[in-house]
GROMACS .gro file of N, CA and C in nm:
model
  273
    1MET      N    1  10.617  12.613   8.936
    1MET     CA    2  10.582  12.695   8.829
    1MET      C    3  10.463  12.768   8.869
    2ASN      N    4  10.432  12.954   8.832
    2ASN     CA    5  10.300  12.920   8.890
    2ASN      C    6  10.286  12.960   8.616
    3LEU      N    7  10.188  12.880   8.676
    3LEU     CA    8  10.092  12.857   8.542
    3LEU      C    9   9.989  12.943   8.482
    4ASP      N   10   9.972  12.996   8.600
    4ASP     CA   11   9.867  13.205   8.596
    4ASP      C   12   9.930  13.281   8.592
    5GLU      N   13  10.096  13.296   8.646
    5GLU     CA   14  10.195  13.398   8.583
    5GLU      C   15  10.218  13.362   8.430
    6LEU      N   16  10.282  13.243   8.415
    6LEU     CA   17  10.304  13.175   8.291
    6LEU      C   18  10.186  13.257   8.174
    7ASP      N   19  10.094  13.234   8.166
    7ASP     CA   20   9.939  13.249   8.106
    7ASP      C   21   9.959  13.377   8.072
    8ALA      N   22  10.017  13.499   8.231
    8ALA     CA   23   9.970  13.682   8.147
    8ALA      C   24  10.113  13.705   8.154
    9ALA      N   25  10.204  13.633   8.159
    9ALA     CA   26  10.313  13.661   8.007
    9ALA      C   27  10.360  13.615   7.913
   10LEU      N   28  10.318  13.514   7.859
   10LEU     CA   29  10.295  13.497   7.766
   10LEU      C   30  10.158  13.614   7.664
   11ARG      N   31  10.071  13.679   7.725
   11ARG     CA   32   9.997  13.770   7.675
   11ARG      C   33  10.008  13.864   7.659
   12ARG      N   34  10.116  13.908   7.830
   12ARG     CA   35  10.171  14.018   7.792
   12ARG      C   36  10.262  14.057   7.651
   13GLU      N   37  10.346  13.924   7.603
   13GLU     CA   38  10.472  13.919   7.546
   13GLU      C   39  10.451  13.895   7.357
   14PHE      N   40  10.387  13.823   7.382
   14PHE     CA   41  10.366  13.727   7.244
   14PHE      C   42  10.224  13.731   7.165
   15THR      N   43  10.204  13.709   7.050
   15THR     CA   44  10.090  13.763   6.961
   15THR      C   45   9.996  13.601   6.978
   16GLY      N   46   9.885  13.582   6.983
   16GLY     CA   47   9.860  13.428   6.953
   16GLY      C   48   9.723  13.504   7.066
   17ALA      N   49   9.597  13.339   7.047
   17ALA     CA   50   9.450  13.359   7.032
   17ALA      C   51   9.492  13.327   7.168
   18GLU      N   52   9.384  13.367   7.251
   18GLU     CA   53   9.413  13.257   7.407
   18GLU      C   54   9.358  13.125   7.448
   19ALA      N   55   9.346  13.068   7.313
   19ALA     CA   56   9.308  12.905   7.314
   19ALA      C   57   9.407  12.830   7.250
   20GLU      N   58   9.522  12.940   7.228
   20GLU     CA   59   9.677  12.886   7.215
   20GLU      C   60   9.727  12.952   7.228
   21ARG      N   61   9.760  13.013   7.369
   21ARG     CA   62   9.821  13.035   7.512
   21ARG      C   63   9.800  12.952   7.570
   22ARG      N   64   9.654  12.898   7.604
   22ARG     CA   65   9.663  12.786   7.693
   22ARG      C   66   9.677  12.646   7.696
   23VAL      N   67   9.726  12.594   7.564
   23VAL     CA   68   9.755  12.498   7.528
   23VAL      C   69   9.937  12.498   7.527
   24VAL      N   70   9.968  12.640   7.529
   24VAL     CA   71  10.142  12.646   7.574
   24VAL      C   72  10.128  12.614   7.707
   25VAL      N   73  10.046  12.667   7.797
   25VAL     CA   74  10.073  12.694   7.877
   25VAL      C   75  10.045  12.517   7.979
   26ARG      N   76   9.987  12.448   7.928
   26ARG     CA   77   9.958  12.334   7.921
   26ARG      C   78  10.042  12.247   7.882
   27GLN      N   79  10.115  12.269   7.746
   27GLN     CA   80  10.267  12.151   7.759
   27GLN      C   81  10.329  12.226   7.871
   28ALA      N   82  10.395  12.319   7.919
   28ALA     CA   83  10.516  12.364   7.990
   28ALA      C   84  10.461  12.305   8.097
   29GLY      N   85  10.397  12.375   8.161
   29GLY     CA   86  10.285  12.285   8.270
   29GLY      C   87  10.335  12.119   8.309
   30ASP      N   88  10.309  12.064   8.172
   30ASP     CA   89  10.348  11.913   8.150
   30ASP      C   90  10.481  11.928   8.161
   31LEU      N   91  10.594  11.993   8.089
   31LEU     CA   92  10.735  11.964   8.103
   31LEU      C   93  10.796  11.995   8.245
   32ALA      N   94  10.693  12.101   8.268
   32ALA     CA   95  10.771  12.193   8.467
   32ALA      C   96  10.748  12.021   8.496
   33ASP      N   97  10.626  11.949   8.493
   33ASP     CA   98  10.594  11.838   8.609
   33ASP      C   99  10.718  11.668   8.590
   34THR      N  100  10.746  11.743   8.438
   34THR     CA  101  10.861  11.608   8.440
   34THR      C  102  10.951  11.647   8.520
   35GLU      N  103  11.043  11.825   8.520
   35GLU     CA  104  11.143  11.816   8.563
   35GLU      C  105  11.262  11.781   8.445
   36LYS      N  106  11.194  11.767   8.302
   36LYS     CA  107  11.357  11.715   8.230
   36LYS      C  108  11.401  11.828   8.189
   37ALA      N  109  11.348  11.922   8.146
   37ALA     CA  110  11.447  12.071   8.091
   37ALA      C  111  11.540  12.108   8.227
   38GLU      N  112  11.501  12.087   8.299
   38GLU     CA  113  11.613  12.111   8.452
   38GLU      C  114  11.707  12.025   8.507
   39THR      N  115  11.659  11.875   8.437
   39THR     CA  116  11.764  11.784   8.430
   39THR      C  117  11.845  11.803   8.306
   40ASP      N  118  11.847  11.806   8.258
   40ASP     CA  119  11.916  11.845   8.098
   40ASP      C  120  11.957  11.964   8.091
   41ARG      N  121  11.903  12.057   8.071
   41ARG     CA  122  11.972  12.209   8.118
   41ARG      C  123  12.074  12.223   8.244
   42GLY      N  124  11.999  12.148   8.326
   42GLY     CA  125  12.106  12.213   8.458
   42GLY      C  126  12.015  12.385   8.528
   43VAL      N  127  11.915  12.453   8.452
   43VAL     CA  128  11.842  12.573   8.542
   43VAL      C  129  11.702  12.511   8.508
   44PRO      N  130  11.680  12.610   8.626
   44PRO     CA  131  11.481  12.578   8.642
   44PRO      C  132  11.402  12.605   8.525
   45LEU      N  133  11.297  12.521   8.502
   45LEU     CA  134  11.223  12.592   8.426
   45LEU      C  135  11.082  12.686   8.490
   46THR      N  136  11.145  12.805   8.478
   46THR     CA  137  11.030  12.937   8.482
   46THR      C  138  10.994  12.983   8.380
   47VAL      N  139  10.883  13.110   8.510
   47VAL     CA  140  10.832  13.222   8.339
   47VAL      C  141  10.923  13.299   8.250
   48ASP      N  142  10.996  13.362   8.328
   48ASP     CA  143  11.117  13.437   8.301
   48ASP      C  144  11.207  13.317   8.213
   49GLU      N  145  11.238  13.225   8.200
   49GLU     CA  146  11.344  13.121   8.117
   49GLU      C  147  11.258  13.066   7.979
   50ILE      N  148  11.135  13.059   8.038
   50ILE     CA  149  11.020  13.037   7.939
   50ILE      C  150  11.009  13.188   7.842
   51VAL      N  151  11.041  13.313   7.843
   51VAL     CA  152  10.960  13.357   7.771
   51VAL      C  153  11.074  13.438   7.685
   52ASP      N  154  11.206  13.413   7.766
   52ASP     CA  155  11.372  13.411   7.708
   52ASP      C  156  11.383  13.384   7.578
   53ASN      N  157  11.351  13.203   7.604
   53ASN     CA  158  11.364  13.113   7.540
   53ASN      C  159  11.252  13.161   7.374
   54LEU      N  160  11.139  13.187   7.458
   54LEU     CA  161  11.041  13.200   7.305
   54LEU      C  162  11.101  13.379   7.256
   55SER      N  163  11.151  13.402   7.279
   55SER     CA  164  11.223  13.538   7.251
   55SER      C  165  11.290  13.548   7.156
   56ASP      N  166  11.378  13.438   7.172
   56ASP     CA  167  11.487  13.409   7.004
   56ASP      C  168  11.386  13.352   6.956
   57ALA      N  169  11.295  13.332   6.936
   57ALA     CA  170  11.208  13.259   6.849
   57ALA      C  171  11.233  13.364   6.707
   58PRO      N  172  11.175  13.297   6.652
   58PRO     CA  173  11.103  13.364   6.431
   58PRO      C  174  11.021  13.392   6.522
   59ASP      N  175  10.968  13.579   6.480
   59ASP     CA  176  10.893  13.631   6.506
   59ASP      C  177  10.737  13.650   6.484
   60GLU      N  178  10.635  13.487   6.581
   60GLU     CA  179  10.516  13.415   6.476
   60GLU      C  180  10.475  13.448   6.617
   61GLY      N  181  10.314  13.347   6.636
   61GLY     CA  182  10.263  13.293   6.721
   61GLY      C  183  10.291  13.220   6.892
   62VAL      N  184  10.286  13.263   6.975
   62VAL     CA  185  10.329  13.172   7.087
   62VAL      C  186  10.322  13.071   7.071
   63ALA      N  187  10.254  12.983   6.980
   63ALA     CA  188  10.292  12.795   6.933
   63ALA      C  189  10.359  12.859   6.870
   64SER      N  190  10.391  12.881   6.800
   64SER     CA  191  10.511  12.884   6.698
   64SER      C  192  10.599  12.855   6.763
   65ARG      N  193  10.652  12.990   6.824
   65ARG     CA  194  10.751  13.044   6.951
   65ARG      C  195  10.838  12.925   6.986
   66TRP      N  196  10.703  12.830   7.063
   66TRP     CA  197  10.718  12.770   7.183
   66TRP      C  198  10.789  12.633   7.078
   67ASN      N  199  10.654  12.556   6.999
   67ASN     CA  200  10.736  12.478   6.903
   67ASN      C  201  10.900  12.461   6.844
   68TRP      N  202  10.859  12.601   6.801
   68TRP     CA  203  11.067  12.633   6.766
   68TRP      C  204  11.147  12.554   6.888
   69TRP      N  205  11.112  12.649   7.013
   69TRP     CA  206  11.189  12.581   7.122
   69TRP      C  207  11.200  12.463   7.142
   70MET      N  208  11.116  12.428   7.156
   70MET     CA  209  11.087  12.254   7.180
   70MET      C  210  11.193  12.222   7.076
   71GLY      N  211  11.208  12.232   6.931
   71GLY     CA  212  11.210  12.169   6.881
   71GLY      C  213  11.403  12.153   6.894
   72ALA      N  214  11.439  12.335   6.917
   72ALA     CA  215  11.605  12.324   6.926
   72ALA      C  216  11.633  12.233   7.061
   73LEU      N  217  11.505  12.210   7.182
   73LEU     CA  218  11.570  12.155   7.311
   73LEU      C  219  11.548  11.934   7.246
   74GLU      N  220  11.468  11.942   7.174
   74GLU     CA  221  11.467  11.743   7.118
   74GLU      C  222  11.644  11.708   7.038
   75ALA      N  223  11.666  11.889   6.943
   75ALA     CA  224  11.817  11.836   6.885
   75ALA      C  225  11.855  11.848   6.948
   76ALA      N  226  11.926  11.889   7.052
   76ALA     CA  227  12.033  11.881   7.217
   76ALA      C  228  11.980  11.775   7.230
   77TYR      N  229  11.894  11.757   7.330
   77TYR     CA  230  11.857  11.668   7.448
   77TYR      C  231  11.784  11.519   7.353
   78GLY      N  232  11.674  11.537   7.281
   78GLY     CA  233  11.563  11.463   7.255
   78GLY      C  234  11.429  11.430   7.395
   79GLY      N  235  11.419  11.435   7.303
   79GLY     CA  236  11.280  11.341   7.394
   79GLY      C  237  11.171  11.519   7.464
   80TYR      N  238  11.171  11.585   7.340
   80TYR     CA  239  11.079  11.684   7.398
   80TYR      C  240  10.986  11.664   7.275
   81GLU      N  241  10.895  11.589   7.147
   81GLU     CA  242  10.872  11.584   7.097
   81GLU      C  243  10.743  11.599   7.138
   82PRO      N  244  10.701  11.517   7.244
   82PRO     CA  245  10.558  11.500   7.316
   82PRO      C  246  10.535  11.657   7.356
   83PHE      N  247  10.584  11.722   7.385
   83PHE     CA  248  10.552  11.913   7.450
   83PHE      C  249  10.533  12.020   7.337
   84GLN      N  250  10.562  11.948   7.147
   84GLN     CA  251  10.510  12.021   7.121
   84GLN      C  252  10.358  12.041   7.094
   85VAL      N  253  10.328  12.125   7.060
   85VAL     CA  254  10.155  12.174   6.974
   85VAL      C  255  10.139  12.126   6.942
   86ARG      N  256  10.030  12.025   6.916
   86ARG     CA  257   9.986  11.962   6.726
   86ARG      C  258   9.913  11.974   6.700
   87ARG      N  259   9.770  12.058   6.821
   87ARG     CA  260   9.659  12.106   6.764
   87ARG      C  261   9.609  12.186   6.892
   88ILE      N  262   9.528  12.311   6.858
   88ILE     CA  263   9.451  12.438   6.929
   88ILE      C  264   9.350  12.399   6.901
   89PRO      N  265   9.275  12.345   6.993
   89PRO     CA  266   9.145  12.388   6.995
   89PRO      C  267   9.080  12.523   6.950
   90LYS      N  268   8.945  12.526   6.862
   90LYS     CA  269   8.896  12.628   6.833
   90LYS      C  270   8.824  12.706   6.950
   91GLU      N  271   8.853  12.860   6.992
   91GLU     CA  272   8.768  12.912   7.074
   91GLU      C  273   8.635  12.900   7.048
   0.00000   0.00000   0.00000
């Protein structure tokens, strides 16, 4: 997955500060590196897949949307809590 493309897509599609997007992109990259989402769901983790899933979340900032999706995956499969956004650095 191209993290620069993910960052651009998140900037284009959702609200949130740059620091918030950077944390989500980093968490997405870490998740992609584990291949856990692909193994659990049978679908590769791509920029389009992330944007589609975040679009289903309540209308909030990108980190809240990401955490909503990670919470859904945690409930369905377990093991996604480490990928949730816990803290956003100040810019």
